[in-house]
Structures are given as structure tokens and as C-alpha cells.
Amino acid sequence: MARIPKIWYRKDRRAWFVTIRGSRHNLGPNKKEATERFHQLMGATESKAIKAMSLVAIADLYLEWVKIHRAQSTYVAHRYHVEKFCQRYPDLQLAEL
């Protein structure tokens, strides 16, 4: 279970810090400003760049992996369901999932 982020003071650096999603942030020497910065960081949404790939391209990559790493019967079953799904949504992009 992940810990709930909260600010703490480092005497050696004379600054307030917080760890959010595995990244440590220096919030500055003033507790009031550090608390405000902490709330800004917690309110910010994490945006990751998403490649422009179609569902069909992703499905092809997945089926290639299954064919190499799983049994032939598993590949046949997965291919059937993945192809049906791709026929239903042929123009779907990764960003839309």
C-alpha cells in the first residue's frame, strides 16, 4: 500500500520536501510556501505522452508476442477474440482507450 504524501523538514538542507509518485520535490525553506506548493503538486494531473497508434497496430504487436511466448492453442483463441474486437472498432486510436 502506498503512503499518503506529506511534507517533512530536512535540517541538513534547511528545506521542506515531499515525495509524490516516487519523485522527491524540494518545496523550499518556508513552511507556509512549502504547504502551498505541496497542494499545487498534489492537484496537478500527471500527463504522459501517448503515441498515436491504432488499436489494430497494438493488437498486431500483442498477437506477435502471444505467438512467441504462449502455446499455439492460446494464440488461436486470443487471435479470434482480438480480431473480432478490431473488426468492431477498426478506427480506434490508443489515446481514445
GROMACS .gro file of N, CA and C in nm:
model
  291
    1MET      N    1   0.084  -0.118   0.000
    1MET     CA    2   0.000   0.000   0.000
    1MET      C    3   0.088   0.125   0.000
    2ALA      N    4   0.057   0.218  -0.084
    2ALA     CA    5   0.136   0.341  -0.096
    2ALA      C    6   0.112   0.432   0.024
    3ARG      N    7   0.213   0.508   0.056
    3ARG     CA    8   0.200   0.604   0.166
    3ARG      C    9   0.132   0.731   0.116
    4ILE      N   10   0.062   0.795   0.205
    4ILE     CA   11  -0.002   0.922   0.173
    4ILE      C   12   0.106   1.031   0.180
    5PRO      N   13   0.125   1.108   0.075
    5PRO     CA   14   0.231   1.210   0.075
    5PRO      C   15   0.206   1.318   0.180
    6LYS      N   16   0.311   1.355   0.251
    6LYS     CA   17   0.306   1.468   0.344
    6LYS      C   18   0.443   1.533   0.348
    7ILE      N   19   0.446   1.659   0.381
    7ILE     CA   20   0.573   1.732   0.379
    7ILE      C   21   0.653   1.701   0.505
    8TRP      N   22   0.787   1.709   0.491
    8TRP     CA   23   0.875   1.694   0.605
    8TRP      C   24   0.993   1.789   0.588
    9TYR      N   25   1.055   1.823   0.702
    9TYR     CA   26   1.166   1.918   0.702
    9TYR      C   27   1.299   1.844   0.711
   10ARG      N   28   1.395   1.882   0.625
   10ARG     CA   29   1.532   1.827   0.631
   10ARG      C   30   1.623   1.936   0.687
   11LYS      N   31   1.674   1.910   0.807
   11LYS     CA   32   1.761   2.009   0.872
   11LYS      C   33   1.888   2.035   0.792
   12ASP      N   34   1.946   1.928   0.737
   12ASP     CA   35   2.073   1.944   0.664
   12ASP      C   36   2.058   2.030   0.539
   13ARG      N   37   1.942   2.032   0.479
   13ARG     CA   38   1.917   2.113   0.359
   13ARG      C   39   1.841   2.241   0.389
   14ARG      N   40   1.789   2.248   0.513
   14ARG     CA   41   1.709   2.364   0.556
   14ARG      C   42   1.594   2.391   0.459
   15ALA      N   43   1.522   2.283   0.428
   15ALA     CA   44   1.411   2.294   0.332
   15ALA      C   45   1.307   2.187   0.360
   16TRP      N   46   1.186   2.213   0.312
   16TRP     CA   47   1.076   2.118   0.322
   16TRP      C   48   1.072   2.035   0.195
   17PHE      N   49   1.040   1.906   0.211
   17PHE     CA   50   1.037   1.813   0.100
   17PHE      C   51   0.909   1.730   0.104
   18VAL      N   52   0.878   1.670  -0.011
   18VAL     CA   53   0.767   1.575  -0.020
   18VAL      C   54   0.803   1.475  -0.131
   19THR      N   55   0.757   1.352  -0.115
   19THR     CA   56   0.773   1.252  -0.219
   19THR      C   57   0.635   1.219  -0.275
   20ILE      N   58   0.618   1.244  -0.404
   20ILE     CA   59   0.490   1.219  -0.472
   20ILE      C   60   0.516   1.128  -0.590
   21ARG      N   61   0.446   1.015  -0.593
   21ARG     CA   62   0.460   0.916  -0.701
   21ARG      C   63   0.606   0.877  -0.724
   22GLY      N   64   0.682   0.865  -0.616
   22GLY     CA   65   0.820   0.820  -0.626
   22GLY      C   66   0.922   0.929  -0.655
   23SER      N   67   0.878   1.053  -0.674
   23SER     CA   68   0.970   1.164  -0.702
   23SER      C   69   0.975   1.259  -0.583
   24ARG      N   70   1.097   1.290  -0.538
   24ARG     CA   71   1.114   1.382  -0.426
   24ARG      C   72   1.119   1.524  -0.478
   25HIS      N   73   1.046   1.613  -0.410
   25HIS     CA   74   1.038   1.753  -0.451
   25HIS      C   75   1.084   1.843  -0.336
   26ASN      N   76   1.172   1.939  -0.368
   26ASN     CA   77   1.214   2.040  -0.273
   26ASN      C   78   1.110   2.150  -0.276
   27LEU      N   79   1.045   2.175  -0.162
   27LEU     CA   80   0.937   2.273  -0.156
   27LEU      C   81   0.982   2.409  -0.105
   28GLY      N   82   1.107   2.420  -0.063
   28GLY     CA   83   1.160   2.548  -0.017
   28GLY      C   84   1.173   2.555   0.134
   29PRO      N   85   1.232   2.667   0.183
   29PRO     CA   86   1.261   2.679   0.326
   29PRO      C   87   1.143   2.726   0.412
   30ASN      N   88   1.044   2.788   0.352
   30ASN     CA   89   0.930   2.842   0.426
   30ASN      C   90   0.817   2.740   0.431
   31LYS      N   91   0.768   2.709   0.553
   31LYS     CA   92   0.666   2.605   0.567
   31LYS      C   93   0.535   2.643   0.499
   32LYS      N   94   0.494   2.769   0.511
   32LYS     CA   95   0.368   2.811   0.450
   32LYS      C   96   0.375   2.799   0.298
   33GLU      N   97   0.484   2.847   0.239
   33GLU     CA   98   0.500   2.836   0.093
   33GLU      C   99   0.516   2.690   0.050
   34ALA      N  100   0.583   2.612   0.135
   34ALA     CA  101   0.600   2.470   0.104
   34ALA      C  102   0.466   2.398   0.102
   35THR      N  103   0.380   2.434   0.196
   35THR     CA  104   0.247   2.373   0.201
   35THR      C  105   0.166   2.410   0.077
   36GLU      N  106   0.175   2.536   0.035
   36GLU     CA  107   0.104   2.579  -0.086
   36GLU      C  108   0.156   2.505  -0.209
   37ARG      N  109   0.289   2.494  -0.219
   37ARG     CA  110   0.350   2.422  -0.332
   37ARG      C  111   0.309   2.275  -0.331
   38PHE      N  112   0.303   2.217  -0.211
   38PHE     CA  113   0.261   2.078  -0.195
   38PHE      C  114   0.120   2.058  -0.251
   39HIS      N  115   0.030   2.149  -0.217
   39HIS     CA  116  -0.108   2.138  -0.266
   39HIS      C  117  -0.114   2.156  -0.418
   40GLN      N  118  -0.030   2.241  -0.473
   40GLN     CA  119  -0.024   2.256  -0.619
   40GLN      C  120   0.021   2.126  -0.685
   41LEU      N  121   0.125   2.064  -0.628
   41LEU     CA  122   0.176   1.939  -0.684
   41LEU      C  123   0.073   1.827  -0.674
   42MET      N  124   0.003   1.821  -0.564
   42MET     CA  125  -0.098   1.716  -0.546
   42MET      C  126  -0.217   1.737  -0.639
   43GLY      N  127  -0.247   1.862  -0.671
   43GLY     CA  128  -0.360   1.891  -0.758
   43GLY      C  129  -0.328   1.876  -0.906
   44ALA      N  130  -0.201   1.876  -0.939
   44ALA     CA  131  -0.161   1.865  -1.079
   44ALA      C  132  -0.185   1.723  -1.129
   45THR      N  133  -0.240   1.713  -1.247
   45THR     CA  134  -0.262   1.581  -1.306
   45THR      C  135  -0.135   1.537  -1.376
   46GLU      N  136  -0.110   1.410  -1.370
   46GLU     CA  137   0.009   1.356  -1.436
   46GLU      C  138  -0.025   1.329  -1.581
   47SER      N  139   0.043   1.399  -1.670
   47SER     CA  140   0.017   1.379  -1.812
   47SER      C  141   0.135   1.308  -1.876
   48LYS      N  142   0.106   1.202  -1.944
   48LYS     CA  143   0.209   1.126  -2.014
   48LYS      C  144   0.181   1.134  -2.163
   49ALA      N  145   0.285   1.142  -2.240
   49ALA     CA  146   0.269   1.146  -2.385
   49ALA      C  147   0.223   1.009  -2.433
   50ILE      N  148   0.120   1.009  -2.514
   50ILE     CA  149   0.066   0.885  -2.569
   50ILE      C  150   0.097   0.882  -2.717
   51LYS      N  151   0.154   0.773  -2.760
   51LYS     CA  152   0.187   0.759  -2.901
   51LYS      C  153   0.058   0.746  -2.982
   52ALA      N  154   0.061   0.796  -3.102
   52ALA     CA  155  -0.053   0.785  -3.192
   52ALA      C  156  -0.047   0.650  -3.261
   53MET      N  157  -0.111   0.551  -3.200
   53MET     CA  158  -0.116   0.416  -3.257
   53MET      C  159  -0.261   0.373  -3.263
   54SER      N  160  -0.292   0.295  -3.363
   54SER     CA  161  -0.428   0.245  -3.375
   54SER      C  162  -0.443   0.117  -3.293
   55LEU      N  163  -0.566   0.084  -3.263
   55LEU     CA  164  -0.595  -0.040  -3.192
   55LEU      C  165  -0.546  -0.160  -3.271
   56VAL      N  166  -0.560  -0.155  -3.401
   56VAL     CA  167  -0.519  -0.266  -3.487
   56VAL      C  168  -0.367  -0.288  -3.477
   57ALA      N  169  -0.290  -0.179  -3.475
   57ALA     CA  170  -0.144  -0.190  -3.463
   57ALA      C  171  -0.105  -0.251  -3.329
   58ILE      N  172  -0.171  -0.209  -3.223
   58ILE     CA  173  -0.143  -0.264  -3.090
   58ILE      C  174  -0.181  -0.411  -3.085
   59ALA      N  175  -0.295  -0.444  -3.143
   59ALA     CA  176  -0.340  -0.583  -3.146
   59ALA      C  177  -0.242  -0.672  -3.220
   60ASP      N  178  -0.187  -0.623  -3.330
   60ASP     CA  179  -0.088  -0.700  -3.405
   60ASP      C  180   0.037  -0.726  -3.321
   61LEU      N  181   0.084  -0.624  -3.251
   61LEU     CA  182   0.200  -0.641  -3.164
   61LEU      C  183   0.172  -0.742  -3.054
   62TYR      N  184   0.053  -0.732  -2.996
   62TYR     CA  185   0.014  -0.825  -2.890
   62TYR      C  186   0.009  -0.968  -2.943
   63LEU      N  187  -0.052  -0.988  -3.057
   63LEU     CA  188  -0.064  -1.123  -3.113
   63LEU      C  189   0.073  -1.181  -3.151
   64GLU      N  190   0.164  -1.096  -3.197
   64GLU     CA  191   0.301  -1.143  -3.224
   64GLU      C  192   0.366  -1.193  -3.096
   65TRP      N  193   0.346  -1.119  -2.987
   65TRP     CA  194   0.404  -1.159  -2.858
   65TRP      C  195   0.343  -1.291  -2.810
   66VAL      N  196   0.210  -1.303  -2.821
   66VAL     CA  197   0.142  -1.426  -2.777
   66VAL      C  198   0.191  -1.546  -2.858
   67LYS      N  199   0.209  -1.527  -2.987
   67LYS     CA  200   0.253  -1.637  -3.073
   67LYS      C  201   0.391  -1.689  -3.031
   68ILE      N  202   0.478  -1.599  -2.987
   68ILE     CA  203   0.613  -1.638  -2.947
   68ILE      C  204   0.617  -1.695  -2.805
   69HIS      N  205   0.542  -1.636  -2.713
   69HIS     CA  206   0.556  -1.668  -2.571
   69HIS      C  207   0.449  -1.760  -2.514
   70ARG      N  208   0.348  -1.794  -2.589
   70ARG     CA  209   0.241  -1.879  -2.537
   70ARG      C  210   0.217  -1.997  -2.631
   71ALA      N  211   0.135  -2.091  -2.584
   71ALA     CA  212   0.105  -2.211  -2.663
   71ALA      C  213   0.024  -2.175  -2.788
   72GLN      N  214   0.031  -2.261  -2.888
   72GLN     CA  215  -0.040  -2.238  -3.015
   72GLN      C  216  -0.190  -2.225  -2.992
   73SER      N  217  -0.246  -2.309  -2.903
   73SER     CA  218  -0.390  -2.302  -2.877
   73SER      C  219  -0.429  -2.168  -2.813
   74THR      N  220  -0.343  -2.115  -2.729
   74THR     CA  221  -0.368  -1.984  -2.668
   74THR      C  222  -0.366  -1.876  -2.775
   75TYR      N  223  -0.270  -1.885  -2.865
   75TYR     CA  224  -0.260  -1.787  -2.974
   75TYR      C  225  -0.386  -1.790  -3.060
   76VAL      N  226  -0.434  -1.908  -3.094
   76VAL     CA  227  -0.553  -1.920  -3.180
   76VAL      C  228  -0.674  -1.858  -3.110
   77ALA      N  229  -0.691  -1.888  -2.981
   77ALA     CA  230  -0.806  -1.834  -2.907
   77ALA      C  231  -0.798  -1.681  -2.896
   78HIS      N  232  -0.681  -1.631  -2.862
   78HIS     CA  233  -0.665  -1.486  -2.849
   78HIS      C  234  -0.682  -1.416  -2.983
   79ARG      N  235  -0.628  -1.475  -3.089
   79ARG     CA  236  -0.641  -1.415  -3.222
   79ARG      C  237  -0.788  -1.401  -3.261
   80TYR      N  238  -0.868  -1.503  -3.233
   80TYR     CA  239  -1.010  -1.498  -3.266
   80TYR      C  240  -1.077  -1.377  -3.199
   81HIS      N  241  -1.056  -1.364  -3.068
   81HIS     CA  242  -1.123  -1.257  -2.993
   81HIS      C  243  -1.067  -1.119  -3.029
   82VAL      N  244  -0.938  -1.109  -3.045
   82VAL     CA  245  -0.877  -0.981  -3.080
   82VAL      C  246  -0.921  -0.935  -3.218
   83GLU      N  247  -0.928  -1.027  -3.313
   83GLU     CA  248  -0.973  -0.990  -3.448
   83GLU      C  249  -1.118  -0.944  -3.448
   84LYS      N  250  -1.203  -1.011  -3.371
   84LYS     CA  251  -1.344  -0.967  -3.360
   84LYS      C  252  -1.352  -0.826  -3.303
   85PHE      N  253  -1.272  -0.800  -3.200
   85PHE     CA  254  -1.272  -0.668  -3.138
   85PHE      C  255  -1.223  -0.562  -3.236
   86CYS      N  256  -1.118  -0.594  -3.311
   86CYS     CA  257  -1.064  -0.499  -3.409
   86CYS      C  258  -1.162  -0.473  -3.524
   87GLN      N  259  -1.239  -0.573  -3.561
   87GLN     CA  260  -1.341  -0.554  -3.664
   87GLN      C  261  -1.450  -0.460  -3.614
   88ARG      N  262  -1.478  -0.466  -3.485
   88ARG     CA  263  -1.582  -0.382  -3.426
   88ARG      C  264  -1.536  -0.236  -3.418
   89TYR      N  265  -1.407  -0.214  -3.387
   89TYR     CA  266  -1.352  -0.079  -3.369
   89TYR      C  267  -1.229  -0.060  -3.457
   90PRO      N  268  -1.243  -0.057  -3.588
   90PRO     CA  269  -1.125  -0.051  -3.677
   90PRO      C  270  -1.050   0.082  -3.674
   91ASP      N  271  -1.115   0.191  -3.637
   91ASP     CA  272  -1.051   0.323  -3.641
   91ASP      C  273  -1.013   0.376  -3.502
   92LEU      N  274  -1.025   0.294  -3.400
   92LEU     CA  275  -0.997   0.336  -3.263
   92LEU      C  276  -0.847   0.360  -3.244
   93GLN      N  277  -0.814   0.473  -3.180
   93GLN     CA  278  -0.674   0.509  -3.153
   93GLN      C  279  -0.641   0.482  -3.006
   94LEU      N  280  -0.513   0.466  -2.977
   94LEU     CA  281  -0.467   0.439  -2.841
   94LEU      C  282  -0.511   0.549  -2.745
   95ALA      N  283  -0.503   0.672  -2.786
   95ALA     CA  284  -0.541   0.785  -2.700
   95ALA      C  285  -0.689   0.783  -2.663
   96GLU      N  286  -0.770   0.713  -2.738
   96GLU     CA  287  -0.914   0.708  -2.712
   96GLU      C  288  -0.953   0.597  -2.614
   97LEU      N  289  -0.859   0.509  -2.580
   97LEU     CA  290  -0.889   0.399  -2.488
   97LEU      C  291  -0.902   0.448  -2.347
   0.00000   0.00000   0.00000
